[in-house]
mmCIF file of N, CA and C in Angstrom:
data_model
loop_
_atom_site.group_PDB
_atom_site.id
_atom_site.type_symbol
_atom_site.label_atom_id
_atom_site.label_comp_id
_atom_site.label_asym_id
_atom_site.label_seq_id
_atom_site.Cartn_x
_atom_site.Cartn_y
_atom_site.Cartn_z
ATOM 1 N N MET A 1 -0.703 -1.965 -10.383
ATOM 2 C CA MET A 1 -0.794 -1.490 -8.967
ATOM 3 C C MET A 1 -1.314 -2.719 -8.084
ATOM 4 N N THR A 2 -0.829 -2.948 -6.984
ATOM 5 C CA THR A 2 -1.275 -4.097 -6.204
ATOM 6 C C THR A 2 -2.582 -3.266 -5.306
ATOM 7 N N VAL A 3 -3.749 -3.876 -5.490
ATOM 8 C CA VAL A 3 -4.834 -3.401 -4.576
ATOM 9 C C VAL A 3 -5.481 -4.715 -3.740
ATOM 10 N N THR A 4 -5.751 -4.408 -2.564
ATOM 11 C CA THR A 4 -6.288 -5.591 -1.789
ATOM 12 C C THR A 4 -7.785 -4.968 -1.236
ATOM 13 N N ILE A 5 -8.688 -5.721 -1.405
ATOM 14 C CA ILE A 5 -10.035 -5.319 -0.823
ATOM 15 C C ILE A 5 -10.482 -6.553 0.181
ATOM 16 N N TYR A 6 -10.743 -6.205 1.314
ATOM 17 C CA TYR A 6 -11.412 -7.041 2.306
ATOM 18 C C TYR A 6 -12.879 -6.940 1.946
ATOM 19 N N HIS A 7 -13.283 -8.166 1.304
ATOM 20 C CA HIS A 7 -14.937 -7.864 0.657
ATOM 21 C C HIS A 7 -15.795 -8.805 1.349
ATOM 22 N N ASN A 8 -17.119 -8.457 1.408
ATOM 23 C CA ASN A 8 -18.160 -9.199 1.729
ATOM 24 C C ASN A 8 -19.049 -9.172 0.599
ATOM 25 N N PRO A 9 -19.238 -10.144 -0.269
ATOM 26 C CA PRO A 9 -20.126 -10.159 -1.394
ATOM 27 C C PRO A 9 -21.637 -9.893 -1.169
ATOM 28 N N ALA A 10 -21.915 -10.066 0.120
ATOM 29 C CA ALA A 10 -23.401 -9.857 0.620
ATOM 30 C C ALA A 10 -23.606 -8.379 0.664
ATOM 31 N N CYS A 11 -22.535 -7.499 0.745
ATOM 32 C CA CYS A 11 -22.769 -6.145 1.009
ATOM 33 C C CYS A 11 -22.598 -5.403 -0.403
ATOM 34 N N GLY A 12 -23.653 -4.478 -0.494
ATOM 35 C CA GLY A 12 -23.787 -3.514 -1.672
ATOM 36 C C GLY A 12 -22.668 -2.663 -1.719
ATOM 37 N N THR A 13 -22.251 -2.080 -0.502
ATOM 38 C CA THR A 13 -21.275 -0.974 -0.719
ATOM 39 C C THR A 13 -19.726 -1.694 -1.009
ATOM 40 N N SER A 14 -19.514 -3.011 -0.558
ATOM 41 C CA SER A 14 -18.373 -3.788 -0.835
ATOM 42 C C SER A 14 -18.404 -4.091 -2.307
ATOM 43 N N ARG A 15 -19.726 -4.499 -2.931
ATOM 44 C CA ARG A 15 -19.713 -4.731 -4.322
ATOM 45 C C ARG A 15 -19.480 -3.595 -5.174
ATOM 46 N N ASN A 16 -19.909 -2.496 -4.768
ATOM 47 C CA ASN A 16 -19.717 -1.323 -5.547
ATOM 48 C C ASN A 16 -18.292 -0.934 -5.627
ATOM 49 N N THR A 17 -17.658 -1.010 -4.409
ATOM 50 C CA THR A 17 -16.032 -0.627 -4.233
ATOM 51 C C THR A 17 -15.458 -1.651 -5.129
ATOM 52 N N LEU A 18 -15.650 -2.982 -5.205
ATOM 53 C CA LEU A 18 -14.915 -3.857 -5.935
ATOM 54 C C LEU A 18 -15.079 -3.396 -7.433
ATOM 55 N N ALA A 19 -16.299 -3.102 -7.751
ATOM 56 C CA ALA A 19 -16.514 -2.753 -9.268
ATOM 57 C C ALA A 19 -15.931 -1.456 -9.403
ATOM 58 N N MET A 20 -15.682 -0.557 -8.674
ATOM 59 C CA MET A 20 -15.181 0.709 -9.239
ATOM 60 C C MET A 20 -13.599 0.577 -9.274
ATOM 61 N N ILE A 21 -13.057 -0.546 -8.501
ATOM 62 C CA ILE A 21 -11.405 -0.828 -8.435
ATOM 63 C C ILE A 21 -11.352 -1.546 -10.074
ATOM 64 N N ARG A 22 -12.372 -2.415 -10.256
ATOM 65 C CA ARG A 22 -12.057 -2.979 -11.885
ATOM 66 C C ARG A 22 -12.535 -2.129 -12.690
ATOM 67 N N ASN A 23 -13.436 -1.051 -12.601
ATOM 68 C CA ASN A 23 -13.367 0.072 -13.558
ATOM 69 C C ASN A 23 -12.294 0.684 -13.912
ATOM 70 N N ALA A 24 -11.119 0.906 -12.842
ATOM 71 C CA ALA A 24 -10.059 1.476 -13.073
ATOM 72 C C ALA A 24 -8.791 0.553 -13.705
ATOM 73 N N GLY A 25 -9.456 -0.706 -14.306
ATOM 74 C CA GLY A 25 -8.687 -1.404 -14.816
ATOM 75 C C GLY A 25 -7.683 -2.310 -13.917
ATOM 76 N N ILE A 26 -7.997 -2.419 -12.726
ATOM 77 C CA ILE A 26 -7.243 -3.127 -11.684
ATOM 78 C C ILE A 26 -8.084 -4.537 -11.303
ATOM 79 N N GLU A 27 -7.449 -5.583 -11.353
ATOM 80 C CA GLU A 27 -7.850 -6.803 -10.656
ATOM 81 C C GLU A 27 -7.325 -7.062 -9.437
ATOM 82 N N PRO A 28 -8.078 -6.761 -8.272
ATOM 83 C CA PRO A 28 -7.445 -6.612 -7.028
ATOM 84 C C PRO A 28 -7.407 -8.094 -6.512
ATOM 85 N N THR A 29 -6.484 -8.151 -5.301
ATOM 86 C CA THR A 29 -6.776 -9.234 -4.592
ATOM 87 C C THR A 29 -7.954 -9.139 -3.648
ATOM 88 N N VAL A 30 -8.810 -10.082 -3.829
ATOM 89 C CA VAL A 30 -10.151 -10.122 -3.065
ATOM 90 C C VAL A 30 -10.080 -11.078 -1.867
ATOM 91 N N ILE A 31 -9.885 -10.596 -0.592
ATOM 92 C CA ILE A 31 -10.106 -11.461 0.580
ATOM 93 C C ILE A 31 -11.566 -11.375 1.150
ATOM 94 N N ALA A 32 -12.061 -12.547 1.038
ATOM 95 C CA ALA A 32 -13.261 -12.639 1.726
ATOM 96 C C ALA A 32 -13.177 -12.752 3.139
ATOM 97 N N TYR A 33 -13.153 -11.701 3.870
ATOM 98 C CA TYR A 33 -12.582 -11.444 5.318
ATOM 99 C C TYR A 33 -13.442 -12.254 6.245
ATOM 100 N N LEU A 34 -14.555 -12.617 5.981
ATOM 101 C CA LEU A 34 -15.498 -13.510 6.882
ATOM 102 C C LEU A 34 -15.010 -14.830 6.948
ATOM 103 N N GLN A 35 -14.485 -15.290 5.842
ATOM 104 C CA GLN A 35 -14.007 -16.670 5.947
ATOM 105 C C GLN A 35 -12.424 -16.586 6.053
ATOM 106 N N ALA A 36 -11.705 -15.471 5.853
ATOM 107 C CA ALA A 36 -10.339 -15.426 6.179
ATOM 108 C C ALA A 36 -10.019 -14.154 6.444
ATOM 109 N N PRO A 37 -10.353 -13.956 7.775
ATOM 110 C CA PRO A 37 -10.085 -12.567 8.560
ATOM 111 C C PRO A 37 -8.739 -12.191 8.648
ATOM 112 N N PRO A 38 -8.294 -10.775 8.687
ATOM 113 C CA PRO A 38 -7.011 -10.284 8.734
ATOM 114 C C PRO A 38 -6.473 -10.741 10.197
ATOM 115 N N SER A 39 -5.335 -10.773 10.219
ATOM 116 C CA SER A 39 -4.651 -11.040 11.616
ATOM 117 C C SER A 39 -4.952 -9.901 12.489
ATOM 118 N N ARG A 40 -4.737 -10.061 13.704
ATOM 119 C CA ARG A 40 -4.966 -8.837 14.624
ATOM 120 C C ARG A 40 -3.868 -7.734 14.234
ATOM 121 N N GLN A 41 -2.647 -8.208 13.922
ATOM 122 C CA GLN A 41 -1.527 -7.201 13.589
ATOM 123 C C GLN A 41 -2.096 -6.427 12.185
ATOM 124 N N ALA A 42 -2.673 -7.173 11.223
ATOM 125 C CA ALA A 42 -2.956 -6.517 10.072
ATOM 126 C C ALA A 42 -4.171 -5.627 10.287
ATOM 127 N N LEU A 43 -5.272 -6.025 11.023
ATOM 128 C CA LEU A 43 -6.165 -5.124 11.382
ATOM 129 C C LEU A 43 -5.867 -3.954 12.024
ATOM 130 N N GLU A 44 -4.925 -4.072 12.994
ATOM 131 C CA GLU A 44 -4.460 -2.761 13.701
ATOM 132 C C GLU A 44 -3.625 -1.906 12.705
ATOM 133 N N ARG A 45 -2.983 -2.444 11.619
ATOM 134 C CA ARG A 45 -2.165 -1.606 10.831
ATOM 135 C C ARG A 45 -3.271 -0.900 9.827
ATOM 136 N N MET A 46 -4.298 -1.578 9.520
ATOM 137 C CA MET A 46 -5.151 -1.041 8.448
ATOM 138 C C MET A 46 -6.067 -0.002 8.996
ATOM 139 N N ILE A 47 -6.451 -0.112 10.301
ATOM 140 C CA ILE A 47 -7.260 1.004 11.039
ATOM 141 C C ILE A 47 -6.328 2.196 11.214
ATOM 142 N N ALA A 48 -4.939 1.945 11.734
ATOM 143 C CA ALA A 48 -3.998 2.949 11.722
ATOM 144 C C ALA A 48 -3.610 3.631 10.503
ATOM 145 N N ASP A 49 -3.550 3.063 9.304
ATOM 146 C CA ASP A 49 -3.218 3.536 8.132
ATOM 147 C C ASP A 49 -4.412 4.345 7.664
ATOM 148 N N ALA A 50 -5.620 4.000 7.833
ATOM 149 C CA ALA A 50 -6.663 4.685 7.455
ATOM 150 C C ALA A 50 -7.009 5.833 8.358
ATOM 151 N N GLY A 51 -6.337 6.156 9.494
ATOM 152 C CA GLY A 51 -6.390 7.108 10.282
ATOM 153 C C GLY A 51 -7.752 7.151 10.972
ATOM 154 N N LEU A 52 -8.140 5.862 11.431
ATOM 155 C CA LEU A 52 -9.281 5.746 12.187
ATOM 156 C C LEU A 52 -9.060 5.199 13.574
ATOM 157 N N THR A 53 -10.136 5.336 14.367
ATOM 158 C CA THR A 53 -9.947 4.707 15.756
ATOM 159 C C THR A 53 -10.801 3.274 15.594
ATOM 160 N N VAL A 54 -10.423 2.402 16.484
ATOM 161 C CA VAL A 54 -11.020 1.054 16.523
ATOM 162 C C VAL A 54 -12.569 1.121 16.740
ATOM 163 N N ARG A 55 -13.130 2.185 17.471
ATOM 164 C CA ARG A 55 -14.464 2.191 17.384
ATOM 165 C C ARG A 55 -15.218 2.672 16.111
ATOM 166 N N GLU A 56 -14.428 3.454 15.260
ATOM 167 C CA GLU A 56 -14.857 3.828 13.978
ATOM 168 C C GLU A 56 -15.065 2.641 12.938
ATOM 169 N N VAL A 57 -14.412 1.690 13.249
ATOM 170 C CA VAL A 57 -14.475 0.487 12.203
ATOM 171 C C VAL A 57 -15.286 -0.782 12.600
ATOM 172 N N ILE A 58 -15.888 -0.588 13.844
ATOM 173 C CA ILE A 58 -16.702 -1.779 14.278
ATOM 174 C C ILE A 58 -18.086 -1.701 13.783
ATOM 175 N N ARG A 59 -18.670 -2.649 13.206
ATOM 176 C CA ARG A 59 -19.962 -2.618 12.443
ATOM 177 C C ARG A 59 -20.951 -3.009 13.681
ATOM 178 N N GLU A 60 -21.996 -2.389 13.766
ATOM 179 C CA GLU A 60 -22.987 -2.540 14.751
ATOM 180 C C GLU A 60 -24.252 -3.267 14.038
ATOM 181 N N LYS A 61 -24.666 -2.841 12.932
ATOM 182 C CA LYS A 61 -25.741 -3.553 12.304
ATOM 183 C C LYS A 61 -25.595 -4.953 11.829
ATOM 184 N N GLY A 62 -26.354 -5.838 12.058
ATOM 185 C CA GLY A 62 -26.390 -7.198 11.684
ATOM 186 C C GLY A 62 -25.253 -7.815 12.346
ATOM 187 N N THR A 63 -24.749 -7.446 13.526
ATOM 188 C CA THR A 63 -23.727 -8.271 14.138
ATOM 189 C C THR A 63 -23.995 -8.679 15.595
ATOM 190 N N PRO A 64 -23.101 -9.037 16.173
ATOM 191 C CA PRO A 64 -23.325 -9.528 17.794
ATOM 192 C C PRO A 64 -23.060 -8.247 18.770
ATOM 193 N N TYR A 65 -22.676 -7.149 18.043
ATOM 194 C CA TYR A 65 -22.348 -6.028 18.780
ATOM 195 C C TYR A 65 -22.967 -5.670 20.095
ATOM 196 N N ALA A 66 -24.294 -5.721 20.176
ATOM 197 C CA ALA A 66 -25.151 -5.510 21.217
ATOM 198 C C ALA A 66 -25.113 -6.493 22.130
ATOM 199 N N GLU A 67 -25.175 -7.744 21.647
ATOM 200 C CA GLU A 67 -25.211 -8.909 22.475
ATOM 201 C C GLU A 67 -23.662 -9.070 23.417
ATOM 202 N N LEU A 68 -22.711 -8.633 22.608
ATOM 203 C CA LEU A 68 -21.395 -8.845 23.295
ATOM 204 C C LEU A 68 -21.194 -7.709 24.262
ATOM 205 N N GLY A 69 -22.109 -6.648 24.323
ATOM 206 C CA GLY A 69 -21.939 -5.453 25.214
ATOM 207 C C GLY A 69 -20.888 -4.457 24.869
ATOM 208 N N LEU A 70 -20.790 -4.384 23.577
ATOM 209 C CA LEU A 70 -19.676 -3.613 22.858
ATOM 210 C C LEU A 70 -19.807 -2.132 22.757
ATOM 211 N N ALA A 71 -21.241 -1.722 23.133
ATOM 212 C CA ALA A 71 -21.630 -0.330 23.154
ATOM 213 C C ALA A 71 -21.045 0.415 24.387
ATOM 214 N N ASP A 72 -20.811 -0.347 25.366
ATOM 215 C CA ASP A 72 -20.409 0.124 26.725
ATOM 216 C C ASP A 72 -19.013 0.873 26.462
ATOM 217 N N PRO A 73 -19.031 2.242 26.751
ATOM 218 C CA PRO A 73 -17.838 2.945 26.637
ATOM 219 C C PRO A 73 -16.554 2.659 27.427
ATOM 220 N N THR A 74 -16.695 1.783 28.327
ATOM 221 C CA THR A 74 -15.608 1.238 29.055
ATOM 222 C C THR A 74 -14.882 0.140 28.267
ATOM 223 N N VAL A 75 -15.464 -0.407 27.380
ATOM 224 C CA VAL A 75 -14.811 -1.348 26.609
ATOM 225 C C VAL A 75 -13.644 -0.936 25.771
ATOM 226 N N SER A 76 -12.540 -1.454 26.178
ATOM 227 C CA SER A 76 -11.092 -0.827 25.650
ATOM 228 C C SER A 76 -11.131 -1.270 24.032
ATOM 229 N N ASP A 77 -10.119 -0.661 23.394
ATOM 230 C CA ASP A 77 -9.735 -0.780 22.130
ATOM 231 C C ASP A 77 -9.289 -2.431 21.874
ATOM 232 N N GLU A 78 -8.568 -2.800 22.928
ATOM 233 C CA GLU A 78 -7.937 -4.174 22.886
ATOM 234 C C GLU A 78 -9.159 -5.129 23.063
ATOM 235 N N GLN A 79 -10.084 -4.795 23.681
ATOM 236 C CA GLN A 79 -11.327 -5.846 23.885
ATOM 237 C C GLN A 79 -12.174 -5.800 22.597
ATOM 238 N N LEU A 80 -12.168 -4.534 21.983
ATOM 239 C CA LEU A 80 -13.032 -4.477 20.791
ATOM 240 C C LEU A 80 -12.058 -5.186 19.710
ATOM 241 N N LEU A 81 -10.878 -5.102 19.622
ATOM 242 C CA LEU A 81 -10.071 -5.727 18.707
ATOM 243 C C LEU A 81 -10.205 -7.358 18.723
ATOM 244 N N ASP A 82 -10.108 -7.775 20.116
ATOM 245 C CA ASP A 82 -10.419 -9.211 20.456
ATOM 246 C C ASP A 82 -11.779 -9.575 19.886
ATOM 247 N N ALA A 83 -12.879 -8.791 19.986
ATOM 248 C CA ALA A 83 -14.132 -9.322 19.502
ATOM 249 C C ALA A 83 -14.278 -9.288 18.177
ATOM 250 N N MET A 84 -13.531 -8.380 17.327
ATOM 251 C CA MET A 84 -13.506 -8.381 15.826
ATOM 252 C C MET A 84 -12.896 -9.527 15.376
ATOM 253 N N ILE A 85 -11.613 -10.010 16.058
ATOM 254 C CA ILE A 85 -11.009 -11.037 15.376
ATOM 255 C C ILE A 85 -11.731 -12.424 15.700
ATOM 256 N N ALA A 86 -12.510 -12.560 16.682
ATOM 257 C CA ALA A 86 -13.417 -13.522 17.252
ATOM 258 C C ALA A 86 -14.654 -13.639 16.308
ATOM 259 N N HIS A 87 -14.995 -12.338 15.915
ATOM 260 C CA HIS A 87 -16.298 -12.275 15.134
ATOM 261 C C HIS A 87 -16.042 -11.326 13.908
ATOM 262 N N PRO A 88 -15.510 -11.830 12.976
ATOM 263 C CA PRO A 88 -15.008 -10.877 11.705
ATOM 264 C C PRO A 88 -16.178 -10.006 11.154
ATOM 265 N N ILE A 89 -17.444 -10.511 11.465
ATOM 266 C CA ILE A 89 -18.553 -9.717 10.822
ATOM 267 C C ILE A 89 -18.582 -8.281 11.703
ATOM 268 N N LEU A 90 -17.962 -8.230 12.724
ATOM 269 C CA LEU A 90 -17.892 -6.854 13.364
ATOM 270 C C LEU A 90 -16.991 -5.904 12.716
ATOM 271 N N ILE A 91 -16.162 -6.423 11.935
ATOM 272 C CA ILE A 91 -15.259 -5.649 11.217
ATOM 273 C C ILE A 91 -16.147 -4.899 9.858
ATOM 274 N N ASP A 92 -16.147 -3.392 10.007
ATOM 275 C CA ASP A 92 -16.891 -2.856 9.097
ATOM 276 C C ASP A 92 -16.050 -3.080 7.720
ATOM 277 N N ARG A 93 -16.732 -2.715 6.633
ATOM 278 C CA ARG A 93 -16.341 -3.172 5.225
ATOM 279 C C ARG A 93 -16.701 -2.160 4.180
ATOM 280 N N PRO A 94 -16.155 -2.012 3.250
ATOM 281 C CA PRO A 94 -14.792 -2.815 2.904
ATOM 282 C C PRO A 94 -13.657 -1.906 3.142
ATOM 283 N N PHE A 95 -12.595 -2.684 3.453
ATOM 284 C CA PHE A 95 -11.174 -2.083 3.656
ATOM 285 C C PHE A 95 -10.591 -2.259 2.236
ATOM 286 N N VAL A 96 -9.810 -1.217 1.976
ATOM 287 C CA VAL A 96 -9.009 -1.400 0.633
ATOM 288 C C VAL A 96 -7.620 -0.828 0.931
ATOM 289 N N THR A 97 -6.592 -1.470 0.613
ATOM 290 C CA THR A 97 -5.287 -0.888 0.505
ATOM 291 C C THR A 97 -4.670 -0.936 -0.765
ATOM 292 N N THR A 98 -3.943 0.185 -1.082
ATOM 293 C CA THR A 98 -3.261 0.268 -2.331
ATOM 294 C C THR A 98 -1.919 1.147 -1.905
ATOM 295 N N PRO A 99 -0.987 1.168 -2.934
ATOM 296 C CA PRO A 99 0.206 1.984 -2.615
ATOM 297 C C PRO A 99 -0.098 3.561 -2.278
ATOM 298 N N MET A 100 -1.375 4.041 -2.607
ATOM 299 C CA MET A 100 -1.608 5.325 -2.436
ATOM 300 C C MET A 100 -2.442 5.463 -1.122
ATOM 301 N N GLY A 101 -2.509 4.342 -0.540
ATOM 302 C CA GLY A 101 -3.141 4.552 1.042
ATOM 303 C C GLY A 101 -4.338 3.375 1.324
ATOM 304 N N THR A 102 -4.689 3.607 2.645
ATOM 305 C CA THR A 102 -5.783 2.589 3.096
ATOM 306 C C THR A 102 -7.121 3.214 3.389
ATOM 307 N N ARG A 103 -8.283 2.791 3.114
ATOM 308 C CA ARG A 103 -9.447 3.462 3.342
ATOM 309 C C ARG A 103 -10.398 2.208 3.798
ATOM 310 N N LEU A 104 -11.415 2.845 4.703
ATOM 311 C CA LEU A 104 -12.662 2.145 4.907
ATOM 312 C C LEU A 104 -13.626 2.772 3.868
ATOM 313 N N CYS A 105 -13.839 2.115 2.960
ATOM 314 C CA CYS A 105 -14.816 2.559 1.925
ATOM 315 C C CYS A 105 -16.158 2.724 1.984
ATOM 316 N N ARG A 106 -16.497 3.427 2.994
ATOM 317 C CA ARG A 106 -17.825 3.668 3.346
ATOM 318 C C ARG A 106 -18.054 5.280 3.243
ATOM 319 N N PRO A 107 -18.753 5.767 2.250
ATOM 320 C CA PRO A 107 -19.152 5.287 1.137
ATOM 321 C C PRO A 107 -18.177 4.709 0.252
ATOM 322 N N SER A 108 -18.671 3.956 -0.861
ATOM 323 C CA SER A 108 -17.787 3.209 -1.687
ATOM 324 C C SER A 108 -17.067 4.249 -2.567
ATOM 325 N N GLU A 109 -17.389 5.307 -2.800
ATOM 326 C CA GLU A 109 -16.842 6.406 -3.558
ATOM 327 C C GLU A 109 -15.076 6.647 -2.883
ATOM 328 N N ARG A 110 -15.027 6.486 -1.431
ATOM 329 C CA ARG A 110 -13.828 6.804 -0.905
ATOM 330 C C ARG A 110 -12.789 5.863 -1.626
ATOM 331 N N VAL A 111 -12.997 4.881 -2.277
ATOM 332 C CA VAL A 111 -11.888 4.140 -3.003
ATOM 333 C C VAL A 111 -11.279 5.015 -4.091
ATOM 334 N N LEU A 112 -11.973 5.847 -4.622
ATOM 335 C CA LEU A 112 -11.472 6.736 -5.536
ATOM 336 C C LEU A 112 -10.237 7.544 -5.257
ATOM 337 N N ASP A 113 -10.194 7.851 -3.881
ATOM 338 C CA ASP A 113 -8.906 8.574 -3.292
ATOM 339 C C ASP A 113 -7.735 7.918 -3.344
ATOM 340 N N ILE A 114 -7.829 6.526 -3.473
ATOM 341 C CA ILE A 114 -6.573 5.737 -3.233
ATOM 342 C C ILE A 114 -6.421 4.962 -4.645
ATOM 343 N N LEU A 115 -6.917 5.335 -5.733
ATOM 344 C CA LEU A 115 -6.820 4.595 -6.879
ATOM 345 C C LEU A 115 -6.309 5.538 -8.074
ATOM 346 N N PRO A 116 -5.433 4.933 -8.963
ATOM 347 C CA PRO A 116 -4.924 6.048 -9.938
ATOM 348 C C PRO A 116 -6.109 6.386 -10.982
ATOM 349 N N ASP A 117 -5.821 7.555 -11.676
ATOM 350 C CA ASP A 117 -7.013 8.110 -12.436
ATOM 351 C C ASP A 117 -7.075 7.155 -13.827
ATOM 352 N N THR A 118 -7.423 5.874 -13.914
ATOM 353 C CA THR A 118 -7.415 5.165 -15.065
ATOM 354 C C THR A 118 -8.762 4.622 -15.159
ATOM 355 N N HIS A 119 -9.689 5.118 -14.763
ATOM 356 C CA HIS A 119 -11.092 4.549 -15.157
ATOM 357 C C HIS A 119 -11.550 4.516 -16.350
ATOM 358 N N MET A 120 -12.122 3.382 -16.695
ATOM 359 C CA MET A 120 -12.468 3.143 -18.099
ATOM 360 C C MET A 120 -14.165 3.575 -18.333
ATOM 361 N N GLY A 121 -14.360 4.779 -18.483
ATOM 362 C CA GLY A 121 -15.563 5.120 -18.739
ATOM 363 C C GLY A 121 -16.556 5.346 -17.481
ATOM 364 N N PRO A 122 -17.684 5.493 -17.774
ATOM 365 C CA PRO A 122 -18.747 5.754 -16.589
ATOM 366 C C PRO A 122 -18.981 4.725 -15.757
ATOM 367 N N PHE A 123 -19.404 5.207 -14.404
ATOM 368 C CA PHE A 123 -19.704 4.044 -13.436
ATOM 369 C C PHE A 123 -20.863 4.636 -12.529
ATOM 370 N N SER A 124 -21.712 3.633 -12.430
ATOM 371 C CA SER A 124 -22.879 3.879 -11.356
ATOM 372 C C SER A 124 -22.927 2.776 -10.627
ATOM 373 N N LYS A 125 -23.344 3.133 -9.335
ATOM 374 C CA LYS A 125 -23.451 2.165 -8.275
ATOM 375 C C LYS A 125 -24.695 1.135 -8.577
ATOM 376 N N GLU A 126 -24.899 0.129 -7.878
ATOM 377 C CA GLU A 126 -26.064 -0.931 -8.115
ATOM 378 C C GLU A 126 -27.334 -0.140 -8.086
ATOM 379 N N ASP A 127 -27.402 1.004 -7.238
ATOM 380 C CA ASP A 127 -28.799 1.600 -7.176
ATOM 381 C C ASP A 127 -29.005 2.699 -8.343
ATOM 382 N N GLY A 128 -28.134 2.824 -9.180
ATOM 383 C CA GLY A 128 -28.221 3.695 -10.205
ATOM 384 C C GLY A 128 -27.440 4.997 -10.109
ATOM 385 N N GLU A 129 -26.928 5.317 -8.876
ATOM 386 C CA GLU A 129 -26.419 6.476 -8.575
ATOM 387 C C GLU A 129 -24.982 6.748 -9.462
ATOM 388 N N PRO A 130 -25.032 7.778 -10.236
ATOM 389 C CA PRO A 130 -23.786 7.955 -11.022
ATOM 390 C C PRO A 130 -22.554 8.440 -10.135
ATOM 391 N N VAL A 131 -21.403 7.633 -10.461
ATOM 392 C CA VAL A 131 -20.086 8.265 -9.668
ATOM 393 C C VAL A 131 -19.105 8.601 -10.719
ATOM 394 N N LEU A 132 -19.059 8.264 -11.741
ATOM 395 C CA LEU A 132 -17.985 8.672 -12.838
ATOM 396 C C LEU A 132 -18.730 8.894 -13.951
ATOM 397 N N ASP A 133 -18.399 10.029 -14.731
ATOM 398 C CA ASP A 133 -18.853 10.242 -15.862
ATOM 399 C C ASP A 133 -18.334 9.462 -17.183
ATOM 400 N N ALA A 134 -18.719 9.887 -18.386
ATOM 401 C CA ALA A 134 -18.651 9.110 -19.657
ATOM 402 C C ALA A 134 -16.816 8.993 -19.909
ATOM 403 N N ASN A 135 -16.082 9.992 -19.214
ATOM 404 C CA ASN A 135 -14.645 10.070 -19.403
ATOM 405 C C ASN A 135 -14.098 9.359 -18.145
ATOM 406 N N GLY A 136 -14.673 8.748 -17.377
ATOM 407 C CA GLY A 136 -14.296 8.258 -16.194
ATOM 408 C C GLY A 136 -13.665 9.241 -15.179
ATOM 409 N N LYS A 137 -14.412 10.394 -15.171
ATOM 410 C CA LYS A 137 -14.083 11.386 -14.126
ATOM 411 C C LYS A 137 -14.991 11.276 -13.161
ATOM 412 N N ARG A 138 -14.726 11.681 -11.889
ATOM 413 C CA ARG A 138 -15.502 11.812 -10.683
ATOM 414 C C ARG A 138 -16.655 12.811 -10.770
ATOM 415 N N ILE A 139 -17.861 12.593 -10.554
ATOM 416 C CA ILE A 139 -18.949 13.528 -10.840
ATOM 417 C C ILE A 139 -18.932 14.226 -9.304
ATOM 418 N N THR A 140 -19.056 15.558 -9.602
ATOM 419 C CA THR A 140 -18.883 16.542 -8.467
ATOM 420 C C THR A 140 -20.011 15.959 -7.449
ATOM 421 N N GLY A 141 -19.624 15.725 -6.063
ATOM 422 C CA GLY A 141 -20.591 15.584 -5.025
ATOM 423 C C GLY A 141 -20.367 13.934 -4.672
ATOM 424 N N ALA A 142 -19.862 13.167 -5.705
ATOM 425 C CA ALA A 142 -19.598 11.870 -5.540
ATOM 426 C C ALA A 142 -18.542 11.382 -4.448
#
């Protein structure tokens, strides 16, 4: 299965998502999107395929969001996309694409919706929160 993750290794959610993909026995294509951002066309496709709006995928925390005036509701989707391409840190993460779909994996467990049921045993997030049981099955509520 071909899996691609737009990853930021400084982000715990992104690290947890990558670890869950690997726990499913898949070695994904890892794109360090801060260094190699998606094209505008690819970003638009990921947003649409995930069923989200442009505003839903723009990151505010730890970004130039406020300084660029992006909170203004009159800022168009086109302007938001321009800002995300110019400042990739504005793209929320991690985006994951698989043949089963595309998700913005916040929380990281959303990746389970687009992975095969091939998980190799239990999985807990970095903070210790259990996600998969000893049989690799999703824990209720995760």
